[in-house]
Amino acid sequence: MKKITLNKRRLKHGSLATAMTIGLVAVLVLVNVIVGLLVERFPMDIDLTTDNIFQLSDESIEYIENLDQDVTVNVLADEETFSGQNDYYRQANEVIQNYTKYSDRITVRYIDLYTNPELQQEYPRETLSVGGILVECGERYQTLTAYDLFNTQTNQQTGGAYITSSKAEQAMTSAIMNVTNANPPKAAILTGYNTTDISDFTSILESNGYVVEEVNLMTGELSSDYTMAILAAPMIDLGEAELSKLDTFLDNDGQFGKNLLYFASVNQPDLPLLEEFLEEWGIVVGDGYVYETDPNYIYFDPSWTMQEYGDELYTEELATTDLPVMIPASRPLESAFGDLAADSNRKTSILLSSHDSAVVVPPDAIGSSDSTWDPETDGEQGVYATAMEGSRTKYDGTTQLVSRVVAFGSVDIINSSFLNFAAINNADYVLNACNYICDKEEGISIIPKTLGSTNLGISQGQANFIGTCAQFVLPILVLVAGGFVWIRRRNK
């Protein structure tokens, strides 16, 4: 009888233990399912790195949470290939994925260009590359390359570029802001004067949220819809009628807010009417070209000169990296106003200049095999401006109204080869100049993130806390739980 009672008791406790085990497993499965659903719907990752390198900033989150348009982020590679290149690409991939966690309006797709070559045909003006990113919203789009996602430096020995930090979040948020902008700035490319082809630069403008159209001033008008006009090294002088249209455009019925971007060339003939127009804005385009005598400021050729940044304000606004700007065969510029503004409303600012070891090659020595001109003995060393702004300002109450003419001494600053040269800052600098004068909102400011190590990046205090828990708290809890179970079983 005692044995039967004991067996019944064991059966009772065994059944209870089995039921509790089944119930616990069921609860764990249910919790796992719920957590999985929550993770899909809400960002629940824990980033223990020092600078939260895998997470989005509050500024990005605030912007994308309020999106009212659908955005598609096309990563031009399969996910394994893209994120598997190195740790920086893995970080960029995590950042991209995080955008979908904060907004149902954002979709991320991975498209292998090798198996989907037809995508290139949809964007004939773009050069899509494996590992690039195409951000779309309706008919507006922007492409990003590795140079947009990461800061790089050039190895002086090998000439190759290597990644120093990630700016993936800033590039992504800026691209989303650009493609969702319902009123993008419009730029007019002025044609009809045997101007230089700058299609590579216009593609950069379009990829960064600008609407770009061609306008022939001989037959067309510069409407107030345009924010900026671009005149690229004309070989034929503008007539008085066309210059009058430019004046009217920049005045904008007294409201200002318009801009002209002008590129000169050492190959231009005399253009007296255009040069007179530029002088009215305080910019004198000199003859010859800047030649560097110090090899430390040369790229491949003495006429390919490294530039110094000018006005401090513009350096802060336009020079967003430590890379230099290089201008080949730049005509020297100077202010028509001298050291003083023409009046309180008109002034000039130097944006870029040579180093003080530069000289100017005179026109009669250019391309002449008979010239005896020697840059070391005949040239006057000094600082020569190569990019300059002339501005006119007025106030409507407390609101500042400004129109600007920005001149570069050489159109080759935006030559396709130099725009794509990783060791210089030409593309970003000229684009930043356009964004600045057009008052174009350019994303948000986020500090680049460096993947300096693979550790968790926790503080010493956090490490001590975790160590204490592992060494003392957890064992004590295990002992207490074990004692409780032992006492309970002993009393049964």
Short mmCIF file of N, CA and C in Angstrom, two decimals, residues 222-227 244-259 281 392 394 401-403:
data_model
loop_
_atom_site.label_atom_id
_atom_site.label_comp_id
_atom_site.label_asym_id
_atom_site.label_seq_id
_atom_site.Cartn_x
_atom_site.Cartn_y
_atom_site.Cartn_z
N LEU A 222 15.87 83.66 -69.55
CA LEU A 222 16.17 83.10 -68.25
C LEU A 222 15.04 83.47 -67.30
N SER A 223 14.11 82.55 -67.11
CA SER A 223 12.96 82.86 -66.28
C SER A 223 13.36 82.87 -64.81
N SER A 224 12.49 83.41 -63.99
CA SER A 224 12.75 83.48 -62.55
C SER A 224 12.65 82.12 -61.88
N ASP A 225 12.22 81.09 -62.64
CA ASP A 225 12.18 79.73 -62.08
C ASP A 225 13.58 79.21 -61.80
N TYR A 226 14.56 79.70 -62.53
CA TYR A 226 15.93 79.23 -62.34
C TYR A 226 16.57 79.93 -61.15
N THR A 227 17.34 79.15 -60.39
CA THR A 227 18.10 79.71 -59.28
C THR A 227 19.52 80.06 -59.70
N SER A 244 22.19 91.71 -71.20
CA SER A 244 21.06 92.40 -70.56
C SER A 244 20.11 91.38 -69.93
N LYS A 245 19.94 90.24 -70.59
CA LYS A 245 19.10 89.18 -70.01
C LYS A 245 19.72 88.65 -68.73
N LEU A 246 21.07 88.52 -68.72
CA LEU A 246 21.74 88.08 -67.50
C LEU A 246 21.56 89.09 -66.38
N ASP A 247 21.68 90.39 -66.72
CA ASP A 247 21.47 91.43 -65.72
C ASP A 247 20.07 91.36 -65.12
N THR A 248 19.08 91.20 -66.01
CA THR A 248 17.69 91.13 -65.56
C THR A 248 17.47 89.92 -64.67
N PHE A 249 18.09 88.80 -65.04
CA PHE A 249 17.96 87.58 -64.26
C PHE A 249 18.53 87.76 -62.86
N LEU A 250 19.75 88.32 -62.77
CA LEU A 250 20.41 88.47 -61.48
C LEU A 250 19.73 89.53 -60.60
N ASP A 251 19.13 90.53 -61.22
CA ASP A 251 18.41 91.55 -60.45
C ASP A 251 17.09 91.00 -59.91
N ASN A 252 16.41 90.18 -60.74
CA ASN A 252 15.19 89.49 -60.29
C ASN A 252 14.15 90.46 -59.72
N ASP A 253 13.90 91.53 -60.50
CA ASP A 253 12.93 92.55 -60.08
C ASP A 253 13.27 93.14 -58.71
N GLY A 254 14.57 93.28 -58.46
CA GLY A 254 15.01 93.87 -57.20
C GLY A 254 14.99 92.92 -56.02
N GLN A 255 14.61 91.67 -56.27
CA GLN A 255 14.53 90.71 -55.17
C GLN A 255 15.81 89.87 -55.03
N PHE A 256 16.71 90.00 -56.00
CA PHE A 256 17.97 89.25 -55.99
C PHE A 256 17.71 87.74 -55.82
N GLY A 257 18.64 87.03 -55.18
CA GLY A 257 18.45 85.60 -54.95
C GLY A 257 18.79 84.74 -56.16
N LYS A 258 19.50 85.30 -57.17
CA LYS A 258 19.87 84.55 -58.36
C LYS A 258 21.39 84.49 -58.48
N ASN A 259 21.89 83.54 -59.26
CA ASN A 259 23.33 83.30 -59.29
C ASN A 259 23.81 82.92 -60.69
N TRP A 281 30.74 93.13 -61.61
CA TRP A 281 30.52 92.32 -60.40
C TRP A 281 31.80 92.17 -59.59
N ARG A 392 26.12 91.08 -54.69
CA ARG A 392 25.35 92.29 -54.44
C ARG A 392 24.29 91.95 -53.40
N LYS A 394 21.18 93.39 -50.56
CA LYS A 394 20.24 94.40 -50.09
C LYS A 394 19.40 93.76 -48.99
N LEU A 401 18.96 89.82 -48.96
CA LEU A 401 18.77 89.36 -50.33
C LEU A 401 20.10 89.48 -51.06
N VAL A 402 20.56 88.38 -51.66
CA VAL A 402 21.88 88.36 -52.28
C VAL A 402 21.82 87.71 -53.65
N SER A 403 22.47 88.34 -54.63
CA SER A 403 22.75 87.69 -55.92
C SER A 403 24.27 87.57 -56.05
#
